[in-house]
mmCIF file with all atom_site columns, C-alpha atoms in Angstrom:
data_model
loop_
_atom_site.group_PDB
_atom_site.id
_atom_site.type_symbol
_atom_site.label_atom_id
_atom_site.label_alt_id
_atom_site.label_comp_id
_atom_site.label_asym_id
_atom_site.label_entity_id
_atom_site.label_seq_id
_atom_site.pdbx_PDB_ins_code
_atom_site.Cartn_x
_atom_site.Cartn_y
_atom_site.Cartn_z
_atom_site.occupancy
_atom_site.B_iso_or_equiv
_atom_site.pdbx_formal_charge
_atom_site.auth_seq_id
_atom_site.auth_comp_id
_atom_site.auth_asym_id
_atom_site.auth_atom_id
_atom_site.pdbx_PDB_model_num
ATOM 1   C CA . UNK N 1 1   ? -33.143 34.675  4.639   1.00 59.00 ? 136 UNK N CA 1
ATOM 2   C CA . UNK N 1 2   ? -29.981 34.871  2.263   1.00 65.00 ? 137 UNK N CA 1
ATOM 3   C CA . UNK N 1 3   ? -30.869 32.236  -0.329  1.00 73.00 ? 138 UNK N CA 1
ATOM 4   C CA . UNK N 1 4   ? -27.154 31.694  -1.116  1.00 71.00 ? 139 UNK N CA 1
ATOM 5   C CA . UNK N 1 5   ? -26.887 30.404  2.459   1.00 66.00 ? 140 UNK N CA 1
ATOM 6   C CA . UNK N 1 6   ? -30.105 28.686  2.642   1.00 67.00 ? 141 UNK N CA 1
ATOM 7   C CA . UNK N 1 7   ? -27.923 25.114  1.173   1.00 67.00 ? 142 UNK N CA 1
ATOM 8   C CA . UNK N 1 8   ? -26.011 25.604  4.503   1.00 64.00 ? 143 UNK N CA 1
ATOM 9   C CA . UNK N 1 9   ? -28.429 25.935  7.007   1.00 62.00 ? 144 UNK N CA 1
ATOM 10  C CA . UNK N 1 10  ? -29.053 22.293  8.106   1.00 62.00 ? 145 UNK N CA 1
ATOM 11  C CA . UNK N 1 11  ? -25.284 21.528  8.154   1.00 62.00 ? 146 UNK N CA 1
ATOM 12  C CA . UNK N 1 12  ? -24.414 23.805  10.701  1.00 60.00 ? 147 UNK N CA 1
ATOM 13  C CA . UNK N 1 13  ? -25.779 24.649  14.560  1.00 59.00 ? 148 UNK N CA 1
ATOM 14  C CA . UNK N 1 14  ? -27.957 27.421  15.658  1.00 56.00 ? 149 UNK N CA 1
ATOM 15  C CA . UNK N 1 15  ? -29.647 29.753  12.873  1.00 54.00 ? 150 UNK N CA 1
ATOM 16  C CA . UNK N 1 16  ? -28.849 31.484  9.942   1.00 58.00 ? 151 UNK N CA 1
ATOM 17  C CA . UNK N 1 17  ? -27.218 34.389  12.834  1.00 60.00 ? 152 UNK N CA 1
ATOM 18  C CA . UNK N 1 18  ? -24.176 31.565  12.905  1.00 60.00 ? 153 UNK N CA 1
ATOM 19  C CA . UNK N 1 19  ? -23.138 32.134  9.323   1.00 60.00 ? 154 UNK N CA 1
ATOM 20  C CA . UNK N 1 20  ? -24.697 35.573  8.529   1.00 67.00 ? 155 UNK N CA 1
ATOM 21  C CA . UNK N 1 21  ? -21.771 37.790  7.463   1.00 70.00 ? 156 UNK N CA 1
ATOM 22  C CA . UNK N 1 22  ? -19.852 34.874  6.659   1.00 69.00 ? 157 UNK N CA 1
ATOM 23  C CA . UNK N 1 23  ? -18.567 34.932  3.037   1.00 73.00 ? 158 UNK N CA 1
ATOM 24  C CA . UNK N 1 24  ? -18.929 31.738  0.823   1.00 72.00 ? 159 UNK N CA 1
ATOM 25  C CA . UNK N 1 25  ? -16.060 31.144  -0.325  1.00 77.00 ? 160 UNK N CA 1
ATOM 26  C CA . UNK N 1 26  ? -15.024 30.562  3.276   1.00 77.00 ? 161 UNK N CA 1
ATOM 27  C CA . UNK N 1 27  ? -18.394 29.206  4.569   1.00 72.00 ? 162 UNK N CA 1
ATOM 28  C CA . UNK N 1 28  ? -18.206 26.250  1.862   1.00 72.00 ? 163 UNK N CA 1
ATOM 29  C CA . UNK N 1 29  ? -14.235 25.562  2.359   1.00 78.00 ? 164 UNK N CA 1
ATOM 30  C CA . UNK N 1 30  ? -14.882 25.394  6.527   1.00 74.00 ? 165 UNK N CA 1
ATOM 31  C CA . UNK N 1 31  ? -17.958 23.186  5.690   1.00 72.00 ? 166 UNK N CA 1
ATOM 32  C CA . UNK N 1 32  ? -16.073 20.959  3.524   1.00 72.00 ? 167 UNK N CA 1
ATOM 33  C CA . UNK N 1 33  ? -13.115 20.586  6.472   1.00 71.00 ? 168 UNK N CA 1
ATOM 34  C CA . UNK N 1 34  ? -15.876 19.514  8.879   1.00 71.00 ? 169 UNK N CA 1
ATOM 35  C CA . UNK N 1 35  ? -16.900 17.003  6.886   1.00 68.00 ? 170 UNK N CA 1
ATOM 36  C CA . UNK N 1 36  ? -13.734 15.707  5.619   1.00 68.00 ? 171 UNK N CA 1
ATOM 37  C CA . UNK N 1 37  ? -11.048 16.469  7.930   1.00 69.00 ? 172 UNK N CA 1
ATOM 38  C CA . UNK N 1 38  ? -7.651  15.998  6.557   1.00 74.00 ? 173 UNK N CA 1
ATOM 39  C CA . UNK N 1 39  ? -5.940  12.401  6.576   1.00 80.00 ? 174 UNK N CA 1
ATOM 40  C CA . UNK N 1 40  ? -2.944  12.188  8.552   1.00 87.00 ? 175 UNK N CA 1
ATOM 41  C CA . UNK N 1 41  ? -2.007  8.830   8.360   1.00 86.00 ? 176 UNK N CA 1
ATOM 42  C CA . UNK N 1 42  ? -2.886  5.812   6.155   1.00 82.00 ? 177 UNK N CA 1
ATOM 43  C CA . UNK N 1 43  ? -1.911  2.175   6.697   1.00 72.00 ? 178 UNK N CA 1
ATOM 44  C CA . UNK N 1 44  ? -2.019  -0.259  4.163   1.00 73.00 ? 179 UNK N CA 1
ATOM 45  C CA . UNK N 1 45  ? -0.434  -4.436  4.427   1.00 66.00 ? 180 UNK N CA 1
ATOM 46  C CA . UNK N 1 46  ? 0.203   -3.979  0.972   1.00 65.00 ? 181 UNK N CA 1
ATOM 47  C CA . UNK N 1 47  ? 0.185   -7.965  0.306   1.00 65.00 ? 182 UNK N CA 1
ATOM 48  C CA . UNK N 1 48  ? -2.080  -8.253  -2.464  1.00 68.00 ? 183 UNK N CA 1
ATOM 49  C CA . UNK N 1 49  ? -4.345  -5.732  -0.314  1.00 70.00 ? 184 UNK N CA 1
ATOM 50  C CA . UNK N 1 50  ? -4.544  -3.088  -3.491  1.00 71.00 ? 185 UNK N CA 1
ATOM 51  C CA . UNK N 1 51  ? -2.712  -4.990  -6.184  1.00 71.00 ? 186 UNK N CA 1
ATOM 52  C CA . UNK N 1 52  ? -2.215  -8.579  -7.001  1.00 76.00 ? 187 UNK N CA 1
ATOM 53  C CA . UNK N 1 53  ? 1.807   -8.586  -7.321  1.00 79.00 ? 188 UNK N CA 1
ATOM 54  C CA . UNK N 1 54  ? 2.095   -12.300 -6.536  1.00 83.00 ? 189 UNK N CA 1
ATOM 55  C CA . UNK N 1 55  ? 2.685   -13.600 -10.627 1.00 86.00 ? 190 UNK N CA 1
ATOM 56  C CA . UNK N 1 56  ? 5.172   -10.357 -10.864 1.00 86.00 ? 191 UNK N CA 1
ATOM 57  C CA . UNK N 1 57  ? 7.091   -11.940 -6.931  1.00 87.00 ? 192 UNK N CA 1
ATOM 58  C CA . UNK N 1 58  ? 6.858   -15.546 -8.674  1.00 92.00 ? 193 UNK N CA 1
ATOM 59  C CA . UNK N 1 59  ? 7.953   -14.410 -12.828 1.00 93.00 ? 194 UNK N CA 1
ATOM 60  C CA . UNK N 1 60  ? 11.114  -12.556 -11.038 1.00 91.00 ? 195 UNK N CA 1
ATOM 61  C CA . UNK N 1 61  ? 12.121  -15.192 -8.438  1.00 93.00 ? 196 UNK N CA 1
ATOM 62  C CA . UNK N 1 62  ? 11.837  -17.871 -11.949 1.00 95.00 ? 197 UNK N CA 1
ATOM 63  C CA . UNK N 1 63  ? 13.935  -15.328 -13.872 1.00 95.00 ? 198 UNK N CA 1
ATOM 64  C CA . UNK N 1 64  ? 16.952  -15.158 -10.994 1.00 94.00 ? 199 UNK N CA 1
ATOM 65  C CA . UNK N 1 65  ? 16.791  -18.422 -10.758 1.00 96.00 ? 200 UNK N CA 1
ATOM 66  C CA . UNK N 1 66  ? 17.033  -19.365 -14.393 1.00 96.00 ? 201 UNK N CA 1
ATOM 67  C CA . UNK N 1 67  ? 20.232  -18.545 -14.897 1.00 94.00 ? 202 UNK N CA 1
ATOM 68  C CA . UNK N 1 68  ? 21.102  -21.171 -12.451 1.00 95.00 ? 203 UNK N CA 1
ATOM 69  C CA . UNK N 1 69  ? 19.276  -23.946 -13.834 1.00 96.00 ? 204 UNK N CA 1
ATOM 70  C CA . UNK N 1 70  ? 16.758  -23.979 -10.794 1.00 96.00 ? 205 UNK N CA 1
ATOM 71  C CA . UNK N 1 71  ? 13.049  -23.866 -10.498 1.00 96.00 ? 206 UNK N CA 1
ATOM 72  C CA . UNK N 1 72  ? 10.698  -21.895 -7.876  1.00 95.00 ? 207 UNK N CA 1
ATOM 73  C CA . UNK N 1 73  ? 8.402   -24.271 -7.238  1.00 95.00 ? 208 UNK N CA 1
ATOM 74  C CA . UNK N 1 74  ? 5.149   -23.962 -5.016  1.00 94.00 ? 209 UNK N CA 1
ATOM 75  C CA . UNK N 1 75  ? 6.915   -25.966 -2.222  1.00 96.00 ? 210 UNK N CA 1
ATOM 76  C CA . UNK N 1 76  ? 9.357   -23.555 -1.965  1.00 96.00 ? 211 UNK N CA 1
ATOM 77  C CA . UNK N 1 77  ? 7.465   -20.257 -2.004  1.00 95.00 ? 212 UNK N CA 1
ATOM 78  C CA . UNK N 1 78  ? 5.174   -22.150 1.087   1.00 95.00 ? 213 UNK N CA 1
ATOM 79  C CA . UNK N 1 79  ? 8.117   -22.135 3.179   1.00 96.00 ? 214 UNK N CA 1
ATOM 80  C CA . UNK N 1 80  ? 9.278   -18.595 2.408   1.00 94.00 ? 215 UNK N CA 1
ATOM 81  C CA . UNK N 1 81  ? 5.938   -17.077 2.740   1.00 90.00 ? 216 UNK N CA 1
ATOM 82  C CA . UNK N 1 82  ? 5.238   -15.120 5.859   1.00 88.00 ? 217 UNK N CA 1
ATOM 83  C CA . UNK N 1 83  ? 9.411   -14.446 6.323   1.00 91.00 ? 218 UNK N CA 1
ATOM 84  C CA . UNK N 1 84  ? 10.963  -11.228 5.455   1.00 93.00 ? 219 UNK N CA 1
ATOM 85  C CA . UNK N 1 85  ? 13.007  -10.537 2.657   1.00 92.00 ? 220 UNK N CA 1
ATOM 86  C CA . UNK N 1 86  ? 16.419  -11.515 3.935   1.00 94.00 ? 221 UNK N CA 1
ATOM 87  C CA . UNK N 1 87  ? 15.251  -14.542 5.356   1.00 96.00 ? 222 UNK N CA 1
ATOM 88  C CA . UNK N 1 88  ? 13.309  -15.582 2.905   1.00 95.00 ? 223 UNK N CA 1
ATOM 89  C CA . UNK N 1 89  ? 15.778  -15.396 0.654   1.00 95.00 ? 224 UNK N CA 1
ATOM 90  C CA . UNK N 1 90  ? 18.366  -17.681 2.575   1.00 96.00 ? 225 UNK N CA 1
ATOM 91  C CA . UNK N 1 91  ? 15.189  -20.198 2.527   1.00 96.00 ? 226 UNK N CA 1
ATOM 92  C CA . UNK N 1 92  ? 15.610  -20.157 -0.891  1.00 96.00 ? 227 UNK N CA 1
ATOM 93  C CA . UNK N 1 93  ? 19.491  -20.667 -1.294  1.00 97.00 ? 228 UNK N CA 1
ATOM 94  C CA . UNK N 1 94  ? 19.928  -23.394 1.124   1.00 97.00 ? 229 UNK N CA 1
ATOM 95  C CA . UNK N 1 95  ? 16.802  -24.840 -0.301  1.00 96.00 ? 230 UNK N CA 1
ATOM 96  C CA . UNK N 1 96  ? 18.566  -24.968 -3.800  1.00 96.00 ? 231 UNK N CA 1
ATOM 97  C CA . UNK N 1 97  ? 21.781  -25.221 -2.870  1.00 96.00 ? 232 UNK N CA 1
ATOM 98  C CA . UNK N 1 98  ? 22.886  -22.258 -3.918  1.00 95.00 ? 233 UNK N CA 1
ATOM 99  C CA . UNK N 1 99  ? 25.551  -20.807 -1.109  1.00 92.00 ? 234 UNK N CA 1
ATOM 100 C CA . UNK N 1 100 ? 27.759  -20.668 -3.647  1.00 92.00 ? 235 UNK N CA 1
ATOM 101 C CA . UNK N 1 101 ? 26.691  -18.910 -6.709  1.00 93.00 ? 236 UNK N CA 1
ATOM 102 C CA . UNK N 1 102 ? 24.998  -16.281 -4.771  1.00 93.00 ? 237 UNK N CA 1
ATOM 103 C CA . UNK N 1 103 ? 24.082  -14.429 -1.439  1.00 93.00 ? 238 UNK N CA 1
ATOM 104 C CA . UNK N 1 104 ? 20.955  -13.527 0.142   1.00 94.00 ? 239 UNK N CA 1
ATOM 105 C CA . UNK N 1 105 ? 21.329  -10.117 0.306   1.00 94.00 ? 240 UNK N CA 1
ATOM 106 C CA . UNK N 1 106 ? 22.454  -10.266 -3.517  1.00 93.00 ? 241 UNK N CA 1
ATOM 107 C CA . UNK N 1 107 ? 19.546  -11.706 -4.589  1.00 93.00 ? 242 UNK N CA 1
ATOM 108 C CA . UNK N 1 108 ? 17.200  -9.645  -2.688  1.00 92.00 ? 243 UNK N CA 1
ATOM 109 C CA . UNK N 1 109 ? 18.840  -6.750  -4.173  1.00 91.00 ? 244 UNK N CA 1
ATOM 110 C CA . UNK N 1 110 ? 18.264  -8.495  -7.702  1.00 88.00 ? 245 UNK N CA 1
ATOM 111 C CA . UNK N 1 111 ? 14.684  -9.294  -7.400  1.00 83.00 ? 246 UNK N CA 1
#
């Protein structure tokens, strides 16, 4: 038995006859495939799944609406969670009266 191959043995079928001649290099890199085949696709709901962005959603939406003399309060971020952008954000202007000063695709594009 080749002693260099010996690690491989009980990761692979048959006997040693399936990866005599075989060199290494290549033996270790088609091992490592087998066992970790390559990712494709990943899909994440990236809502506080890996990072907790809520204070950074909640600081921004305060610092828009600061220069309008306005507050973000919890009431309002309850109705607008759950909507997308766009619609959420017209949640937020007719909530504060705020047709006027500013659109919601402008302040989407702000925040």
């Amino acid at each position: 038995e080749d002693p260099a191959r010996a690690p491989y043995l009980d990761r692979t079928e048959g006997t040693i006859d399936a990866i005599e001649g075989l060199p290494l290099k290549l033996l270790r890199e088609m091992l490592r495939q087998a066992a970790c085949p390559p990712v494709t696709h990943v899909l994440f709901d990236m809502d506080g799944l890996l990072l907790d962005t809520e204070s950074a959603y909640t600081v921004a939406q305060q610092q828009i609406l600061d220069r309008f003399g306005k507050k973000f309060t919890w009431d309002l971020k309850a109705k607008m969670m759950g909507k997308k952008a766009l619609e959420a954000a017209q949640i937020l202007i007719d909530d504060l009266d705020l047709s006027v000063a500013i659109t919601p695709e402008a302040f989407v594009t702000e925040r």
